Amino acid sequence: MRLAAALIAFLALTGAAIWLFDTPAPVPELIASVRADGVLSAPCPARTLAEEKARLKQGASPPGALGEKLRKLFPPGSDAGPLEARLKREGFELFMACPNDDEVVGARWLGQNWSQPDVFVYWRVDGAGKLTFVDGSVSVTR
């Protein structure tokens, strides 16, 4: 009985220590002072006619705060290298955003606890490596 109580106490103290001293990675500087505006879907081409019709019916989404900031920092026509370098430096992971369009690139930074946002950035480059599209979203689940 004492062994079980000691084991439970040890596990509780270990859990508390991890919770107190395990500090999550800082939120990327890129999203400082950017409000959460929900999840933006990737700018992928419609996969089916039904999906295309649903998108037309839904209409265009209003521009998000992060997308507006990104377009000011990395305007269309500028080189995509600095955008990608900054995202990597701030801890974003690159991922293939669209299975049906390999020209769309995505990067994500996933919050490590409930108080941190999930951030997604999408961009497209032309043959010369220039940005033709850039957008992003910040989403907080509470």
CSV table of C-alpha atoms in Angstrom, one decimal:
chain,number,residue,atom,x,y,z
A,1,MET,CA,0.0,0.0,0.0
A,2,ARG,CA,2.8,2.4,0.9
A,3,LEU,CA,4.6,1.5,-2.3
A,4,ALA,CA,1.5,2.4,-4.4
A,5,ALA,CA,1.1,5.7,-2.6
A,6,ALA,CA,4.8,6.5,-3.1
A,7,LEU,CA,4.5,5.7,-6.8
A,8,ILE,CA,1.5,7.8,-7.2
A,9,ALA,CA,3.1,10.7,-5.4
A,10,PHE,CA,6.3,10.3,-7.5
A,11,LEU,CA,4.2,10.4,-10.8
A,12,ALA,CA,2.3,13.4,-9.6
A,13,LEU,CA,5.4,15.3,-8.7
A,14,THR,CA,7.1,14.4,-12.0
A,15,GLY,CA,4.0,15.5,-14.0
A,16,ALA,CA,3.9,18.8,-12.1
A,17,ALA,CA,7.6,19.4,-12.7
A,18,ILE,CA,7.2,18.8,-16.4
A,19,TRP,CA,4.2,21.1,-16.6
A,20,LEU,CA,5.9,23.9,-14.7
A,21,PHE,CA,9.4,23.7,-16.3
A,22,ASP,CA,8.6,22.6,-19.8
A,23,THR,CA,8.4,25.9,-21.6
A,24,PRO,CA,7.0,25.8,-25.1
A,25,ALA,CA,8.9,27.4,-28.0
A,26,PRO,CA,8.2,31.1,-28.4
A,27,VAL,CA,5.5,32.2,-30.8
A,28,PRO,CA,7.1,33.3,-34.1
A,29,GLU,CA,8.0,37.0,-34.4
A,30,LEU,CA,6.2,37.0,-37.7
A,31,ILE,CA,2.8,36.7,-36.0
A,32,ALA,CA,3.5,39.2,-33.3
A,33,SER,CA,0.5,41.6,-33.0
A,34,VAL,CA,-1.4,39.7,-35.7
A,35,ARG,CA,-5.0,38.7,-34.6
A,36,ALA,CA,-6.3,35.2,-35.0
A,37,ASP,CA,-8.7,35.1,-37.9
A,38,GLY,CA,-9.4,31.4,-38.3
A,39,VAL,CA,-8.0,28.6,-40.5
A,40,LEU,CA,-7.5,29.4,-44.2
A,41,SER,CA,-7.6,26.5,-46.6
A,42,ALA,CA,-4.7,26.0,-48.9
A,43,PRO,CA,-5.1,27.7,-52.3
A,44,CYS,CA,-5.3,24.4,-54.1
A,45,PRO,CA,-7.2,23.8,-57.3
A,46,ALA,CA,-10.6,22.1,-56.9
A,47,ARG,CA,-10.2,18.3,-57.1
A,48,THR,CA,-13.7,17.7,-58.4
A,49,LEU,CA,-16.5,19.6,-60.1
A,50,ALA,CA,-18.6,19.4,-56.9
A,51,GLU,CA,-15.8,21.0,-54.9
A,52,GLU,CA,-15.4,23.7,-57.6
A,53,LYS,CA,-19.2,24.5,-57.4
A,54,ALA,CA,-19.1,24.5,-53.6
A,55,ARG,CA,-16.2,27.1,-53.6
A,56,LEU,CA,-18.1,29.3,-56.1
A,57,LYS,CA,-21.2,29.1,-53.9
A,58,GLN,CA,-19.2,30.0,-50.8
A,59,GLY,CA,-17.6,33.0,-52.4
A,60,ALA,CA,-14.2,34.6,-51.7
A,61,SER,CA,-13.0,34.8,-48.1
A,62,PRO,CA,-12.0,38.2,-46.7
A,63,PRO,CA,-8.2,38.8,-46.5
A,64,GLY,CA,-6.7,37.7,-43.2
A,65,ALA,CA,-4.4,39.8,-41.1
A,66,LEU,CA,-1.4,37.6,-41.5
A,67,GLY,CA,-1.9,37.4,-45.3
A,68,GLU,CA,-1.9,41.2,-45.5
A,69,LYS,CA,1.3,41.4,-43.4
A,70,LEU,CA,3.0,38.8,-45.5
A,71,ARG,CA,2.1,40.6,-48.8
A,72,LYS,CA,3.6,43.8,-47.4
A,73,LEU,CA,6.8,42.1,-46.3
A,74,PHE,CA,7.0,39.8,-49.3
A,75,PRO,CA,5.0,41.3,-52.2
A,76,PRO,CA,4.1,39.4,-55.3
A,77,GLY,CA,7.0,39.6,-57.8
A,78,SER,CA,9.6,39.5,-55.1
A,79,ASP,CA,12.0,36.6,-54.6
A,80,ALA,CA,10.6,33.7,-52.6
A,81,GLY,CA,13.9,32.9,-50.9
A,82,PRO,CA,13.7,35.5,-48.1
A,83,LEU,CA,10.1,34.4,-47.2
A,84,GLU,CA,11.2,30.7,-46.9
A,85,ALA,CA,14.4,31.7,-45.0
A,86,ARG,CA,12.4,33.7,-42.5
A,87,LEU,CA,9.8,31.0,-42.0
A,88,LYS,CA,12.5,28.4,-41.4
A,89,ARG,CA,14.4,30.7,-39.0
A,90,GLU,CA,11.2,31.2,-36.9
A,91,GLY,CA,10.6,27.5,-36.6
A,92,PHE,CA,8.1,26.8,-39.4
A,93,GLU,CA,8.0,23.4,-41.1
A,94,LEU,CA,7.6,23.2,-44.9
A,95,PHE,CA,5.0,20.8,-46.2
A,96,MET,CA,3.4,20.0,-49.6
A,97,ALA,CA,0.2,22.0,-49.4
A,98,CYS,CA,-1.7,20.7,-52.4
A,99,PRO,CA,-1.5,17.1,-53.6
A,100,ASN,CA,-2.9,18.2,-57.0
A,101,ASP,CA,-0.6,21.3,-57.5
A,102,ASP,CA,3.1,21.0,-56.6
A,103,GLU,CA,3.6,24.7,-57.2
A,104,VAL,CA,1.9,25.7,-54.0
A,105,VAL,CA,4.2,25.6,-51.0
A,106,GLY,CA,3.1,25.6,-47.4
A,107,ALA,CA,4.7,26.2,-44.0
A,108,ARG,CA,3.1,25.6,-40.6
A,109,TRP,CA,3.9,26.4,-37.0
A,110,LEU,CA,1.8,24.4,-34.7
A,111,GLY,CA,1.3,25.7,-31.1
A,112,GLN,CA,2.6,23.5,-28.4
A,113,ASN,CA,-0.2,24.1,-26.0
A,114,TRP,CA,-3.8,25.4,-25.9
A,115,SER,CA,-2.7,29.1,-25.5
A,116,GLN,CA,-0.5,29.1,-28.6
A,117,PRO,CA,-1.9,29.5,-32.1
A,118,ASP,CA,-1.5,27.3,-35.2
A,119,VAL,CA,-0.1,29.3,-38.1
A,120,PHE,CA,-0.2,28.4,-41.8
A,121,VAL,CA,1.5,30.2,-44.7
A,122,TYR,CA,0.9,29.4,-48.4
A,123,TRP,CA,2.7,30.7,-51.4
A,124,ARG,CA,3.2,30.0,-55.1
A,125,VAL,CA,6.3,30.8,-57.2
A,126,ASP,CA,6.8,31.2,-60.9
A,127,GLY,CA,9.6,29.6,-62.9
A,128,ALA,CA,12.0,32.4,-61.9
A,129,GLY,CA,11.4,31.8,-58.2
A,130,LYS,CA,9.3,35.0,-57.8
A,131,LEU,CA,6.2,35.0,-55.6
A,132,THR,CA,2.9,35.1,-57.5
A,133,PHE,CA,0.8,34.5,-54.4
A,134,VAL,CA,1.3,34.6,-50.6
A,135,ASP,CA,-1.3,34.2,-47.8
A,136,GLY,CA,-1.5,33.0,-44.3
A,137,SER,CA,-3.8,32.4,-41.3
A,138,VAL,CA,-3.5,32.3,-37.5
A,139,SER,CA,-5.9,30.1,-35.6
A,140,VAL,CA,-6.4,29.7,-31.9
A,141,THR,CA,-8.5,26.9,-30.4
A,142,ARG,CA,-9.9,27.7,-27.0
